mmCIF file of C-alpha atoms in Angstrom:
data_model
loop_
_atom_site.group_PDB
_atom_site.id
_atom_site.type_symbol
_atom_site.label_atom_id
_atom_site.label_comp_id
_atom_site.label_asym_id
_atom_site.label_seq_id
_atom_site.Cartn_x
_atom_site.Cartn_y
_atom_site.Cartn_z
ATOM 1 C CA MET L 1 0.090 0.087 0.071
ATOM 2 C CA LEU L 2 1.510 3.343 -1.136
ATOM 3 C CA PRO L 3 2.090 5.943 1.586
ATOM 4 C CA LEU L 4 -0.461 8.896 1.558
ATOM 5 C CA ARG L 5 0.500 12.411 0.616
ATOM 6 C CA SER L 6 -2.351 13.659 2.757
ATOM 7 C CA SER L 7 -1.707 14.352 6.349
ATOM 8 C CA LEU L 8 -2.858 15.975 9.547
ATOM 9 C CA TYR L 9 -1.753 19.040 11.250
ATOM 10 C CA GLU L 10 -1.917 19.506 15.215
ATOM 11 C CA CYS L 11 -1.883 23.103 15.632
ATOM 12 C CA THR L 12 -2.014 25.941 18.173
ATOM 13 C CA VAL L 13 -4.246 28.771 17.239
ATOM 14 C CA LEU L 14 -3.512 32.321 18.581
ATOM 15 C CA HIS L 15 -5.915 35.372 18.262
ATOM 16 C CA HIS L 16 -4.440 38.610 19.668
ATOM 17 C CA ARG L 17 -6.431 41.781 19.332
ATOM 18 C CA PHE L 18 -4.573 45.070 20.026
ATOM 19 C CA SER L 19 -7.156 47.731 19.724
ATOM 20 C CA PRO L 20 -9.467 49.386 20.859
ATOM 21 C CA LYS L 21 -8.907 46.954 23.638
ATOM 22 C CA GLU L 22 -6.523 44.050 24.014
ATOM 23 C CA HIS L 23 -7.930 40.515 24.001
ATOM 24 C CA ARG L 24 -6.136 37.377 23.465
ATOM 25 C CA PHE L 25 -7.046 33.838 23.424
ATOM 26 C CA VAL L 26 -5.360 30.309 22.526
ATOM 27 C CA TYR L 27 -6.625 27.089 21.661
ATOM 28 C CA ARG L 28 -5.537 23.621 20.149
ATOM 29 C CA ILE L 29 -7.132 22.044 17.038
ATOM 30 C CA PHE L 30 -6.168 19.603 14.127
ATOM 31 C CA LEU L 31 -6.555 20.075 10.456
ATOM 32 C CA PHE L 32 -6.530 17.824 7.581
ATOM 33 C CA ALA L 33 -4.195 18.562 4.774
ATOM 34 C CA PHE L 34 -5.869 16.841 1.763
ATOM 35 C CA ASP L 35 -4.442 16.078 -1.421
ATOM 36 C CA LEU L 36 -7.512 16.375 -3.578
ATOM 37 C CA ASP L 37 -6.371 13.607 -5.994
ATOM 38 C CA GLU L 38 -6.367 11.264 -3.001
ATOM 39 C CA LEU L 39 -10.072 11.674 -1.649
ATOM 40 C CA PRO L 40 -11.290 8.486 -3.176
ATOM 41 C CA GLU L 41 -8.233 6.643 -1.731
ATOM 42 C CA LEU L 42 -9.053 8.196 1.723
ATOM 43 C CA HIS L 43 -12.489 7.126 1.496
ATOM 44 C CA ARG L 44 -11.473 3.608 0.828
ATOM 45 C CA ARG L 45 -8.805 3.524 3.488
ATOM 46 C CA LEU L 46 -10.150 5.311 6.555
ATOM 47 C CA PRO L 47 -13.248 3.941 8.335
ATOM 48 C CA LEU L 48 -14.256 7.110 9.837
ATOM 49 C CA PHE L 49 -13.968 9.161 6.577
ATOM 50 C CA SER L 50 -16.145 9.477 3.570
ATOM 51 C CA HIS L 51 -15.961 11.509 0.303
ATOM 52 C CA ASN L 52 -19.306 13.080 -0.700
ATOM 53 C CA ARG L 53 -21.211 10.693 1.774
ATOM 54 C CA SER L 54 -21.952 10.751 5.395
ATOM 55 C CA ASN L 55 -19.671 9.726 8.074
ATOM 56 C CA PHE L 56 -18.074 10.866 11.327
ATOM 57 C CA PHE L 57 -15.628 12.757 8.978
ATOM 58 C CA SER L 58 -17.368 13.705 5.723
ATOM 59 C CA PHE L 59 -15.717 15.879 2.805
ATOM 60 C CA ARG L 60 -18.152 17.167 0.377
ATOM 61 C CA ASP L 61 -16.919 18.795 -2.744
ATOM 62 C CA ARG L 62 -20.022 21.374 -2.672
ATOM 63 C CA ASP L 63 -18.866 22.922 0.802
ATOM 64 C CA PHE L 64 -15.684 24.389 -0.881
ATOM 65 C CA PHE L 65 -14.675 27.146 -3.323
ATOM 66 C CA PRO L 66 -18.354 27.333 -4.953
ATOM 67 C CA THR L 67 -17.547 29.124 -8.306
ATOM 68 C CA ALA L 68 -20.602 27.856 -10.066
ATOM 69 C CA GLU L 69 -22.768 29.926 -7.857
ATOM 70 C CA PRO L 70 -23.629 33.872 -8.272
ATOM 71 C CA LEU L 71 -21.169 36.174 -6.788
ATOM 72 C CA TYR L 72 -22.521 38.946 -4.436
ATOM 73 C CA ASN L 73 -21.284 42.233 -5.502
ATOM 74 C CA PRO L 74 -23.593 45.032 -4.570
ATOM 75 C CA THR L 75 -21.527 47.920 -6.237
ATOM 76 C CA GLY L 76 -20.248 46.149 -9.308
ATOM 77 C CA GLN L 77 -16.821 47.188 -8.388
ATOM 78 C CA ALA L 78 -14.508 44.522 -7.699
ATOM 79 C CA SER L 79 -12.170 44.134 -4.734
ATOM 80 C CA GLY L 80 -9.335 43.181 -6.544
ATOM 81 C CA PRO L 81 -8.423 43.195 -10.521
ATOM 82 C CA ALA L 82 -10.940 42.342 -13.095
ATOM 83 C CA ALA L 83 -11.404 38.616 -13.658
ATOM 84 C CA PRO L 84 -12.933 36.172 -16.429
ATOM 85 C CA PRO L 85 -16.875 34.951 -16.289
ATOM 86 C CA ARG L 86 -17.547 32.747 -13.396
ATOM 87 C CA ALA L 87 -16.706 28.904 -13.693
ATOM 88 C CA SER L 88 -19.493 26.905 -15.360
ATOM 89 C CA GLY L 89 -19.328 24.399 -12.523
ATOM 90 C CA PRO L 90 -17.091 21.522 -12.857
ATOM 91 C CA ALA L 91 -18.247 18.595 -10.604
ATOM 92 C CA SER L 92 -15.007 18.214 -8.358
ATOM 93 C CA LEU L 93 -13.282 20.745 -6.179
ATOM 94 C CA LYS L 94 -9.860 20.070 -7.958
ATOM 95 C CA ASP L 95 -11.645 20.815 -11.378
ATOM 96 C CA ARG L 96 -13.018 24.134 -10.056
ATOM 97 C CA ILE L 97 -9.568 25.130 -8.606
ATOM 98 C CA THR L 98 -7.741 24.112 -11.974
ATOM 99 C CA ALA L 99 -10.385 26.068 -13.976
ATOM 100 C CA PHE L 100 -10.048 29.146 -11.827
ATOM 101 C CA LEU L 101 -6.137 29.277 -12.298
ATOM 102 C CA ALA L 102 -6.306 28.719 -15.758
ATOM 103 C CA THR L 103 -8.041 32.057 -15.988
ATOM 104 C CA ARG L 104 -5.020 33.488 -14.102
ATOM 105 C CA ASP L 105 -2.694 31.855 -16.666
ATOM 106 C CA ILE L 106 -1.612 29.241 -14.308
ATOM 107 C CA ASP L 107 -1.609 25.673 -15.898
ATOM 108 C CA LEU L 108 -2.227 22.797 -13.212
ATOM 109 C CA THR L 109 -2.109 20.163 -15.665
ATOM 110 C CA GLY L 110 -0.517 17.166 -13.929
ATOM 111 C CA GLY L 111 -0.166 19.224 -10.693
ATOM 112 C CA ARG L 112 -2.146 18.930 -7.347
ATOM 113 C CA VAL L 113 -3.683 20.864 -4.783
ATOM 114 C CA VAL L 114 -3.476 20.521 -0.984
ATOM 115 C CA LEU L 115 -6.257 21.849 0.941
ATOM 116 C CA VAL L 116 -5.728 22.750 4.720
ATOM 117 C CA THR L 117 -9.239 22.455 6.349
ATOM 118 C CA LEU L 118 -11.692 20.678 8.458
ATOM 119 C CA PRO L 119 -14.355 18.571 6.665
ATOM 120 C CA ARG L 120 -17.647 18.025 8.200
ATOM 121 C CA VAL L 121 -17.582 16.531 11.606
ATOM 122 C CA LEU L 122 -20.869 14.631 12.837
ATOM 123 C CA GLY L 123 -22.328 16.442 9.774
ATOM 124 C CA TYR L 124 -21.402 19.997 10.870
ATOM 125 C CA LEU L 125 -19.118 22.151 8.936
ATOM 126 C CA PHE L 126 -17.440 25.473 9.904
ATOM 127 C CA ASN L 127 -13.944 26.668 9.086
ATOM 128 C CA PRO L 128 -13.061 30.383 9.647
ATOM 129 C CA VAL L 129 -10.293 29.912 6.819
ATOM 130 C CA SER L 130 -9.283 27.081 4.547
ATOM 131 C CA PHE L 131 -6.000 27.325 2.666
ATOM 132 C CA TYR L 132 -5.215 25.827 -0.768
ATOM 133 C CA PHE L 133 -1.537 25.132 -1.818
ATOM 134 C CA CYS L 134 -1.372 24.727 -5.832
ATOM 135 C CA TYR L 135 1.645 22.582 -7.208
ATOM 136 C CA ASP L 136 2.533 22.450 -10.876
ATOM 137 C CA ALA L 137 3.583 19.326 -12.558
ATOM 138 C CA ALA L 138 7.143 20.056 -11.387
ATOM 139 C CA GLY L 139 6.253 20.072 -7.615
ATOM 140 C CA THR L 140 6.624 23.822 -7.326
ATOM 141 C CA CYS L 141 3.832 25.551 -5.425
ATOM 142 C CA VAL L 142 2.658 28.297 -7.795
ATOM 143 C CA ALA L 143 -0.279 29.923 -5.992
ATOM 144 C CA SER L 144 -2.298 29.653 -3.085
ATOM 145 C CA LEU L 145 -5.943 30.719 -1.954
ATOM 146 C CA ALA L 146 -7.260 31.693 1.483
ATOM 147 C CA GLU L 147 -11.037 31.017 1.794
ATOM 148 C CA VAL L 148 -12.553 32.990 4.465
ATOM 149 C CA THR L 149 -15.835 31.934 6.026
ATOM 150 C CA ASN L 150 -17.917 33.809 8.556
ATOM 151 C CA THR L 151 -20.295 32.670 11.162
ATOM 152 C CA PHE L 152 -23.240 33.585 8.715
ATOM 153 C CA LYS L 153 -21.824 30.940 6.333
ATOM 154 C CA GLU L 154 -20.803 33.547 3.791
ATOM 155 C CA MET L 155 -17.644 32.443 1.664
ATOM 156 C CA LYS L 156 -14.957 34.876 0.352
ATOM 157 C CA PRO L 157 -11.659 33.478 -1.301
ATOM 158 C CA TYR L 158 -8.545 35.789 -1.567
ATOM 159 C CA PHE L 159 -6.127 34.776 -4.314
ATOM 160 C CA LEU L 160 -2.270 34.856 -3.805
ATOM 161 C CA GLY L 161 -0.706 34.217 -7.155
ATOM 162 C CA PRO L 162 3.026 33.726 -8.267
ATOM 163 C CA GLU L 163 3.642 37.476 -7.655
ATOM 164 C CA THR L 164 3.057 37.238 -4.060
ATOM 165 C CA ARG L 165 5.388 34.369 -3.621
ATOM 166 C CA VAL L 166 8.615 35.068 -1.535
ATOM 167 C CA ALA L 167 11.647 33.010 -0.762
ATOM 168 C CA GLY L 168 10.180 30.118 -2.648
ATOM 169 C CA THR L 169 7.814 28.745 0.191
ATOM 170 C CA SER L 170 5.637 31.568 1.354
ATOM 171 C CA PHE L 171 2.957 33.763 -0.046
ATOM 172 C CA THR L 172 2.247 37.243 1.266
ATOM 173 C CA LEU L 173 -0.529 39.648 0.467
ATOM 174 C CA ARG L 174 -2.114 42.631 2.083
ATOM 175 C CA THR L 175 -5.639 43.114 0.258
ATOM 176 C CA PRO L 176 -8.821 45.103 1.170
ATOM 177 C CA LYS L 177 -11.128 42.856 3.392
ATOM 178 C CA HIS L 178 -14.601 44.074 2.006
ATOM 179 C CA PHE L 179 -16.109 41.289 4.238
ATOM 180 C CA TYR L 180 -17.850 40.871 7.670
ATOM 181 C CA VAL L 181 -15.899 38.644 9.730
ATOM 182 C CA SER L 182 -16.432 40.001 13.170
ATOM 183 C CA PRO L 183 -18.931 42.819 14.430
ATOM 184 C CA PHE L 184 -15.791 44.190 16.183
ATOM 185 C CA SER L 185 -13.868 44.732 12.976
ATOM 186 C CA ASP L 186 -14.813 46.898 10.064
ATOM 187 C CA VAL L 187 -15.159 45.635 6.791
ATOM 188 C CA ASP L 188 -13.101 48.624 5.191
ATOM 189 C CA THR L 189 -9.894 47.458 6.512
ATOM 190 C CA ALA L 190 -7.144 45.150 5.251
ATOM 191 C CA PHE L 191 -6.120 41.458 5.303
ATOM 192 C CA ASP L 192 -2.373 40.778 5.628
ATOM 193 C CA PHE L 193 -1.663 37.047 4.813
ATOM 194 C CA THR L 194 1.494 35.186 5.171
ATOM 195 C CA LEU L 195 1.007 31.539 4.150
ATOM 196 C CA ARG L 196 3.965 28.939 4.377
ATOM 197 C CA THR L 197 3.641 26.180 2.206
ATOM 198 C CA PRO L 198 3.055 22.996 4.527
ATOM 199 C CA HIS L 199 5.781 20.593 5.111
ATOM 200 C CA GLU L 200 6.831 19.046 8.630
ATOM 201 C CA ARG L 201 5.403 22.101 10.159
ATOM 202 C CA LEU L 202 2.170 24.381 9.143
ATOM 203 C CA SER L 203 2.460 28.190 9.693
ATOM 204 C CA ILE L 204 0.126 30.603 8.984
ATOM 205 C CA GLN L 205 -0.389 34.259 9.950
ATOM 206 C CA ILE L 206 -3.276 36.657 9.079
ATOM 207 C CA ASP L 207 -3.143 40.309 10.398
ATOM 208 C CA ASP L 208 -5.791 42.972 10.165
ATOM 209 C CA TYR L 209 -4.603 46.569 9.447
ATOM 210 C CA ILE L 210 -6.446 49.814 9.423
ATOM 211 C CA GLY L 211 -3.919 52.043 7.591
ATOM 212 C CA ALA L 212 -0.485 51.192 8.925
ATOM 213 C CA ASP L 213 -1.890 50.040 12.254
ATOM 214 C CA ARG L 214 -2.194 46.515 13.028
ATOM 215 C CA THR L 215 -5.362 46.053 14.985
ATOM 216 C CA LEU L 216 -5.379 41.983 15.151
ATOM 217 C CA THR L 217 -3.069 39.006 14.491
ATOM 218 C CA SER L 218 -4.139 35.415 14.029
ATOM 219 C CA THR L 219 -1.559 32.573 13.859
ATOM 220 C CA LEU L 220 -1.903 28.862 13.207
ATOM 221 C CA ALA L 221 0.937 26.608 13.764
ATOM 222 C CA GLY L 222 2.004 22.979 14.423
ATOM 223 C CA PRO L 223 3.576 19.879 13.373
ATOM 224 C CA ARG L 224 2.675 17.253 10.752
ATOM 225 C CA ARG L 225 1.154 13.998 11.817
ATOM 226 C CA GLU L 226 0.667 10.907 9.502
ATOM 227 C CA LEU L 227 -3.039 10.361 8.580
ATOM 228 C CA THR L 228 -4.060 6.804 9.625
ATOM 229 C CA GLY L 229 -7.332 5.249 10.770
ATOM 230 C CA GLY L 230 -5.948 4.946 14.192
ATOM 231 C CA ARG L 231 -4.852 8.410 14.608
ATOM 232 C CA LEU L 232 -8.000 9.869 13.073
ATOM 233 C CA ALA L 233 -9.891 7.895 15.855
ATOM 234 C CA TRP L 234 -7.693 9.144 18.358
ATOM 235 C CA PHE L 235 -8.249 12.859 17.367
ATOM 236 C CA SER L 236 -11.852 12.383 17.605
ATOM 237 C CA LEU L 237 -11.616 11.541 20.967
ATOM 238 C CA LYS L 238 -8.963 14.161 21.817
ATOM 239 C CA TYR L 239 -10.615 16.932 19.914
ATOM 240 C CA PRO L 240 -14.356 15.967 20.316
ATOM 241 C CA ALA L 241 -16.873 17.847 17.742
ATOM 242 C CA ILE L 242 -14.061 20.239 16.793
ATOM 243 C CA THR L 243 -16.025 22.248 14.327
ATOM 244 C CA LEU L 244 -18.748 22.836 16.916
ATOM 245 C CA ARG L 245 -16.033 23.861 19.665
ATOM 246 C CA ILE L 246 -14.641 26.346 17.155
ATOM 247 C CA ILE L 247 -17.793 28.019 16.519
ATOM 248 C CA ALA L 248 -18.743 28.041 20.271
ATOM 249 C CA LEU L 249 -15.423 29.579 21.122
ATOM 250 C CA ILE L 250 -15.960 32.343 18.426
ATOM 251 C CA HIS L 251 -19.368 33.287 19.978
ATOM 252 C CA TRP L 252 -18.076 32.989 23.563
ATOM 253 C CA HIS L 253 -15.089 35.461 22.865
ATOM 254 C CA ALA L 254 -17.475 37.918 20.998
ATOM 255 C CA ALA L 255 -19.649 38.067 24.185
ATOM 256 C CA LEU L 256 -16.659 38.757 26.275
ATOM 257 C CA LEU L 257 -15.707 41.691 23.886
ATOM 258 C CA TRP L 258 -19.573 42.905 24.069
ATOM 259 C CA PHE L 259 -19.297 42.796 27.900
ATOM 260 C CA ARG L 260 -16.240 44.877 27.531
ATOM 261 C CA ARG L 261 -18.120 47.416 25.566
ATOM 262 C CA LEU L 262 -16.129 47.168 22.151
ATOM 263 C CA PRO L 263 -17.427 49.456 19.500
ATOM 264 C CA TRP L 264 -19.463 46.983 17.105
ATOM 265 C CA PHE L 265 -21.706 47.321 14.191
ATOM 266 C CA ALA L 266 -24.566 45.413 12.671
ATOM 267 C CA LYS L 267 -23.918 43.434 9.327
ATOM 268 C CA ALA L 268 -26.756 45.010 7.310
ATOM 269 C CA ALA L 269 -25.289 48.516 8.231
ATOM 270 C CA ARG L 270 -22.262 48.004 5.728
ATOM 271 C CA ALA L 271 -23.963 45.928 3.075
ATOM 272 C CA PRO L 272 -22.444 48.143 0.167
ATOM 273 C CA ASP L 273 -18.848 47.405 1.442
ATOM 274 C CA GLN L 274 -19.206 43.573 1.393
ATOM 275 C CA ARG L 275 -18.387 42.348 -1.761
ATOM 276 C CA ASP L 276 -17.045 39.622 -3.966
ATOM 277 C CA LEU L 277 -18.519 36.764 -1.867
ATOM 278 C CA TYR L 278 -20.391 33.559 -2.138
ATOM 279 C CA ARG L 279 -23.649 32.496 -0.364
ATOM 280 C CA PRO L 280 -24.614 35.890 0.903
ATOM 281 C CA HIS L 281 -26.783 36.158 3.998
ATOM 282 C CA ALA L 282 -30.284 37.530 4.058
ATOM 283 C CA SER L 283 -29.119 40.659 5.789
ATOM 284 C CA ILE L 284 -27.299 41.831 2.786
ATOM 285 C CA ALA L 285 -28.633 39.607 -0.104
ATOM 286 C CA HIS L 286 -32.174 41.157 0.346
ATOM 287 C CA SER L 287 -31.239 44.774 0.932
ATOM 288 C CA ALA L 288 -32.119 47.509 -1.486
ATOM 289 C CA GLN L 289 -28.655 47.880 -2.687
ATOM 290 C CA GLY L 290 -27.619 44.270 -2.723
ATOM 291 C CA ALA L 291 -27.561 42.293 -5.839
ATOM 292 C CA ALA L 292 -25.823 39.160 -6.990
ATOM 293 C CA SER L 293 -23.347 39.304 -9.749
ATOM 294 C CA THR L 294 -23.658 36.295 -12.222
ATOM 295 C CA ALA L 295 -21.214 37.490 -14.650
ATOM 296 C CA LYS L 296 -17.813 37.831 -12.855
ATOM 297 C CA LEU L 297 -15.429 35.889 -10.522
ATOM 298 C CA SER L 298 -13.301 38.483 -9.264
ATOM 299 C CA VAL L 299 -11.200 36.907 -6.304
ATOM 300 C CA PRO L 300 -9.223 39.613 -4.521
ATOM 301 C CA SER L 301 -5.436 39.614 -5.256
ATOM 302 C CA GLU L 302 -4.106 43.144 -5.247
ATOM 303 C CA ALA L 303 -2.031 44.501 -2.637
ATOM 304 C CA ALA L 304 -3.736 47.509 -0.610
#
């Protein structure tokens, strides 16, 4: 039996808010690093895992990068540079990624995509961020994507192309956010991504900036673990209902910030500034200014 390229990462997550009031918390999680070509093989080998079927851990292609769906853009003005028409909806996730990269003149023929994420756990899915690392036929990581999901289940991908690669193994990008991630963070700020290609360790950092001031940092780091049926069973006990725990922690710390009287704003109040996202929530999708763009796929990718 050939060894798997897919793996697990056992990570420490840090969130540190610097302003307007300092707040910090740390927790432990694990993540899958799926080689998308191996999903059928993982389905066969791992008793607790299924691909496009129900199981304790269930990976469904439709849960990620939904480029066949309308893109919400109330202003018609893209956050990043103009992009070609949206994808027509190939069935597999890898096909959708490959088709998108082709619109950016990146040929992934013979290459592979590694997705760092969590699948559904006991049927429940929530990933604050999923990361795609895209390798060409020569094994070079030529691009990456950070797919951010908020608690309203809206999704927004940020593209880090070859021009953002530094030192051969990292991608860095500062780009307008234009996305409602937290009631305590304005949508009209910037994300600053530093994504290091996963090897024996995973190391990722995402900062929030208002102008030149960093207001929040989030880091994700930890060692690689072999993906086996036994380890997956152990992690299901060590990190029980991990996706539910993540969403519970987010709401708990939001409540703490609210009790500390941090300034906040309602999602619907800034509908025009939320753009280039998938699966818009009713609070903005039904607003008078909101409209779903069915003509463009414009994934943010330019530096602020």
